[in-house]
């Protein structure tokens, strides 16, 4: 992937759910993205840890990133949260996010399995090498 310069403030978006919590509330996604754009924010971050990423299915993750990219219409940057505790799954979500039009991706370090410093470096390196360049 080409180098991308990022500056300014980026807002981590919460994921809106239906009243009973059983599904993503698709109609509620537009208002917070529009408010961020109107407020002059540089970009938004869907599917980060603030956006309940660990509880989303891959299909929900893809839908949220795709919808956020569509709503932003190039007016702001979209940085998709794609980190998980599995390198293979992180690679899959990262590819999916770039395919959906995300400008960049943000990774959390693998949680629960506590890799060594070398393991963390290998995790990030493998993800970076696997994304289209």
Rosetta silent file (secondary structure, phi, psi, omega in degrees, C-alpha in Angstrom):
SEQUENCE: XXXXXXXXXXXXXXXXXXXXXXXXXXXXXXXXXXXXXXXXXXXXXXXXXXXXXXXXXXXXXXXXXXXXXXXXXXXXXXXXXXXXXXXXXXXXXXXXXXXXXXXXXXXXXXXXXXXXXXXXXXXXXXXXXXXXX
SCORE:     score description
SCORE:     0.000 S_00000001
   1 L     0.000  140.936  178.786    0.000    0.000    0.000 S_00000001
   2 L   -65.980  150.513  179.605    1.253    3.477   -0.795 S_00000001
   3 L   -65.761  138.864 -177.684    2.370    5.630    2.106 S_00000001
   4 L  -123.187  127.177  176.910   -0.428    7.783    3.458 S_00000001
   5 L   -86.785  126.730  178.777    0.118   10.960    5.410 S_00000001
   6 L  -117.302  132.635  174.492   -2.267   11.294    8.309 S_00000001
   7 L  -148.123  163.023  179.919   -2.740   14.452   10.335 S_00000001
   8 L    95.101 -163.245 -176.226   -5.509   15.971   12.379 S_00000001
   9 L  -108.413  136.780 -179.951   -8.018   14.369   14.679 S_00000001
  10 E  -121.301  132.510 -178.063   -9.689   11.012   14.079 S_00000001
  11 E  -100.565  125.947  173.178  -12.796    9.897   15.924 S_00000001
  12 E   -77.161  123.681 -176.014  -13.266    6.285   16.955 S_00000001
  13 L   -92.265  133.509  170.430  -16.872    5.418   16.151 S_00000001
  14 L   -74.907  152.725  177.954  -19.067    3.309   18.396 S_00000001
  15 L   -92.351  121.929  179.059  -21.130    0.691   16.587 S_00000001
  16 L   -77.912  131.801  178.211  -24.872    1.370   16.827 S_00000001
  17 E  -116.057  160.793  175.849  -26.957   -1.682   17.687 S_00000001
  18 L   -63.059  164.482 -176.648  -30.690   -2.321   17.671 S_00000001
  19 L   -55.249  -35.621 -179.444  -32.553   -1.743   20.925 S_00000001
  20 L   -90.540    0.618  176.408  -32.314   -5.421   21.874 S_00000001
  21 L    76.736    8.859 -174.000  -28.627   -5.605   20.860 S_00000001
  22 L   -86.095  -15.015 -176.144  -29.181   -8.403   18.380 S_00000001
  23 L  -155.437  162.398  175.103  -28.081   -6.572   15.215 S_00000001
  24 E   -70.188  135.398  175.505  -26.346   -3.471   13.914 S_00000001
  25 L   -85.934   95.830 -173.245  -28.683   -0.499   13.632 S_00000001
  26 H   -64.486  -33.752 -177.902  -27.901    0.402   10.040 S_00000001
  27 H   -74.712  -21.793 -179.337  -29.898    3.630    9.975 S_00000001
  28 H   -84.367   -1.282 -179.033  -28.064    5.030   13.007 S_00000001
  29 H   -75.816  -31.219 -172.971  -24.658    4.868   11.298 S_00000001
  30 H   -68.014  -42.719 -173.751  -25.215    7.960    9.163 S_00000001
  31 H   -60.516  -49.262 -179.402  -25.752   10.579   11.871 S_00000001
  32 H   -66.036  -34.730  178.054  -22.411   10.214   13.721 S_00000001
  33 H   -66.620  -45.422  178.630  -20.416   10.124   10.464 S_00000001
  34 H   -61.170  -40.620 -179.782  -22.219   13.230    9.184 S_00000001
  35 H   -64.056  -38.306  178.994  -21.634   15.007   12.512 S_00000001
  36 H   -66.913  -41.838  178.945  -17.907   14.273   12.346 S_00000001
  37 H   -63.227  -47.170  179.779  -17.681   15.590    8.789 S_00000001
  38 H   -62.721  -31.203 -179.454  -19.635   18.742    9.710 S_00000001
  39 L   -79.733   -4.304  176.914  -17.377   19.218   12.733 S_00000001
  40 L    83.633   19.746  179.750  -14.269   19.307   10.571 S_00000001
  41 L   -68.220  151.377 -178.976  -12.734   16.077   11.790 S_00000001
  42 L   -78.398  -29.646 -178.918   -9.909   14.623    9.643 S_00000001
  43 E  -174.557  173.623  179.950  -11.246   11.088    9.721 S_00000001
  44 E  -128.797  158.299 -178.999  -13.137    8.346   11.484 S_00000001
  45 E  -124.740   98.084  173.108  -12.279    4.892   12.751 S_00000001
  46 L   -84.530  152.153  172.583  -14.980    2.249   12.362 S_00000001
  47 L    66.633   24.097  170.693  -14.545   -1.208   13.888 S_00000001
  48 L   -82.103 -173.202 -179.491  -11.887   -0.279   16.405 S_00000001
  49 H   -66.142  -26.687  173.795  -12.077   -1.513   19.964 S_00000001
  50 H   -67.208  -26.508 -178.466  -14.438    1.403   20.720 S_00000001
  51 H   -93.754   23.260  176.413  -16.666   -0.006   17.966 S_00000001
  52 L    58.681   36.417 -174.946  -17.040   -3.427   19.615 S_00000001
  53 H   -56.764  -35.409 -177.477  -14.801   -5.032   16.994 S_00000001
  54 H   -67.693  -17.522 -178.036  -14.253   -8.214   19.000 S_00000001
  55 H  -104.277   -2.382 -178.808  -17.984   -8.973   18.926 S_00000001
  56 L   -86.594  144.570  171.525  -18.646   -8.264   15.234 S_00000001
  57 L   -75.534  164.279  177.328  -18.858  -10.969   12.597 S_00000001
  58 H   -61.044  -36.509  179.052  -16.648  -10.561    9.541 S_00000001
  59 H   -66.326  -41.224  177.758  -19.745   -9.698    7.504 S_00000001
  60 H   -65.666  -41.491  178.109  -20.769   -6.987    9.994 S_00000001
  61 H   -58.629  -50.182  179.657  -17.222   -5.643   10.021 S_00000001
  62 H   -58.931  -44.893 -178.836  -17.163   -5.483    6.203 S_00000001
  63 H   -62.595  -42.871 -179.116  -20.581   -3.805    6.126 S_00000001
  64 H   -65.676  -43.034  179.062  -19.590   -1.144    8.672 S_00000001
  65 H   -66.422  -46.997  179.993  -16.362   -0.256    6.876 S_00000001
  66 H   -58.493  -45.391 -178.636  -18.055   -0.251    3.460 S_00000001
  67 H   -66.281  -40.367  179.534  -20.903    1.925    4.732 S_00000001
  68 H   -65.234  -41.733  176.509  -18.549    4.344    6.487 S_00000001
  69 H   -61.003  -44.826 -179.839  -16.460    4.718    3.317 S_00000001
  70 H   -63.189  -41.781 -179.887  -19.635    5.365    1.302 S_00000001
  71 H   -68.087  -33.066 -178.253  -20.891    7.940    3.800 S_00000001
  72 H   -74.363  -28.445  178.442  -17.564    9.766    3.890 S_00000001
  73 L    45.030   39.541  176.725  -17.466   10.069    0.077 S_00000001
  74 L    75.773    1.216 -178.587  -13.785   11.014    0.221 S_00000001
  75 L   -76.953  -26.573  177.597  -14.407   14.069    2.403 S_00000001
  76 L  -138.241  164.020  176.862  -12.588   12.510    5.353 S_00000001
  77 E   -81.703  150.535  174.586  -10.233    9.577    5.822 S_00000001
  78 E  -120.743  118.467  177.488  -11.512    6.209    7.012 S_00000001
  79 E  -111.537  109.170 -176.838   -9.144    4.140    9.143 S_00000001
  80 E   -82.884  134.284  171.666  -10.630    0.702    9.760 S_00000001
  81 E   -76.717  119.742 -176.742   -9.854   -1.140   12.957 S_00000001
  82 L  -127.675    7.582 -176.091   -8.694   -4.574   11.796 S_00000001
  83 L   -79.847  140.815  173.926   -6.668   -5.924   14.701 S_00000001
  84 L  -140.316 -176.623  176.999   -7.440   -9.217   16.404 S_00000001
  85 L   -88.830    6.046  178.949   -5.480  -11.700   18.502 S_00000001
  86 L  -120.437  124.071  179.549   -4.936  -13.874   15.410 S_00000001
  87 H   -60.909  -45.004 -179.050   -2.470  -12.849   12.725 S_00000001
  88 H   -61.501  -42.357 -179.688   -4.340  -14.752   10.013 S_00000001
  89 H   -69.764  -37.152  176.777   -7.669  -13.174   10.971 S_00000001
  90 H   -62.383  -42.042  177.050   -6.086   -9.715   11.175 S_00000001
  91 H   -60.769  -45.042 -179.796   -4.705  -10.181    7.660 S_00000001
  92 H   -60.461  -47.252  179.979   -8.148  -11.224    6.428 S_00000001
  93 H   -67.329  -33.994  179.309   -9.878   -8.196    8.019 S_00000001
  94 H   -67.738  -45.085  176.038   -7.170   -5.833    6.773 S_00000001
  95 H   -60.532  -44.332 -179.805   -7.533   -7.031    3.187 S_00000001
  96 H   -59.593  -41.681 -178.690  -11.311   -6.803    3.529 S_00000001
  97 H   -66.258  -44.028  178.602  -11.065   -3.201    4.791 S_00000001
  98 H   -67.028  -36.694  175.736   -8.828   -2.073    1.938 S_00000001
  99 H   -61.943  -31.170  179.776  -11.113   -3.834   -0.549 S_00000001
 100 L   -80.564   -7.478  177.250  -13.991   -1.817    0.961 S_00000001
 101 L   104.651    8.333  177.889  -12.108    1.424    0.323 S_00000001
 102 L   -60.438  145.637  178.802  -10.547    2.204    3.716 S_00000001
 103 L   -79.367  -30.896 -178.115   -7.657    4.650    3.530 S_00000001
 104 E  -158.757  170.411  176.537   -5.695    2.914    6.275 S_00000001
 105 E  -129.332  153.297  179.765   -6.056    0.303    8.972 S_00000001
 106 E  -122.644  129.822 -178.974   -5.338    0.355   12.676 S_00000001
 107 L  -109.434  141.905  164.595   -4.204   -2.733   14.554 S_00000001
 108 L   -94.744  153.170  176.632   -4.393   -3.583   18.220 S_00000001
 109 L   -72.587  149.096 -178.147   -1.695   -5.891   19.448 S_00000001
 110 L   -52.576  128.987 -178.053   -2.835   -9.489   19.929 S_00000001
 111 L  -101.633  157.219  179.139   -4.727   -9.743   23.178 S_00000001
 112 L    73.949  -45.397 -176.312   -4.966  -12.678   25.599 S_00000001
 113 L   -84.428   -6.458  172.258   -2.191  -14.755   24.026 S_00000001
 114 L    44.539   67.366  178.027    0.513  -12.230   25.096 S_00000001
 115 L   -67.986  158.648  175.102    3.158  -12.625   22.377 S_00000001
 116 L   -69.513  174.144  176.189    6.762  -11.640   23.029 S_00000001
 117 H   -58.650  -41.649  177.236    8.216   -8.443   21.563 S_00000001
 118 H   -62.493  -40.720  178.411    9.492  -10.541   18.644 S_00000001
 119 H   -63.322  -39.538  177.475    6.011  -12.046   18.253 S_00000001
 120 H   -63.932  -43.838  178.783    4.445   -8.562   18.135 S_00000001
 121 H   -62.338  -43.845  178.987    6.934   -7.473   15.502 S_00000001
 122 H   -63.614  -41.051  179.025    6.273  -10.594   13.428 S_00000001
 123 H   -56.468  -54.275 -176.995    2.495  -10.088   13.734 S_00000001
 124 H   -65.671  -40.037  179.670    2.633   -6.510   12.389 S_00000001
 125 H   -63.496  -44.237  179.556    5.230   -7.379    9.738 S_00000001
 126 H   -63.565  -39.156  177.205    3.179  -10.276    8.407 S_00000001
 127 H   -63.727  -47.930 -178.242    0.066   -8.101    8.204 S_00000001
 128 H   -61.302  -39.113 -179.741    1.981   -5.334    6.386 S_00000001
 129 H   -71.165  -25.213 -174.931    3.488   -7.832    3.935 S_00000001
 130 H   -85.505  -17.167 -177.501    0.104   -9.419    3.202 S_00000001
 131 L   -82.137  146.761  179.526   -1.750   -6.255    2.222 S_00000001
 132 L   -57.352  140.192 -175.872   -1.818   -5.209   -1.412 S_00000001
 133 L  -111.922    0.000    0.000    0.958   -2.732   -2.152 S_00000001
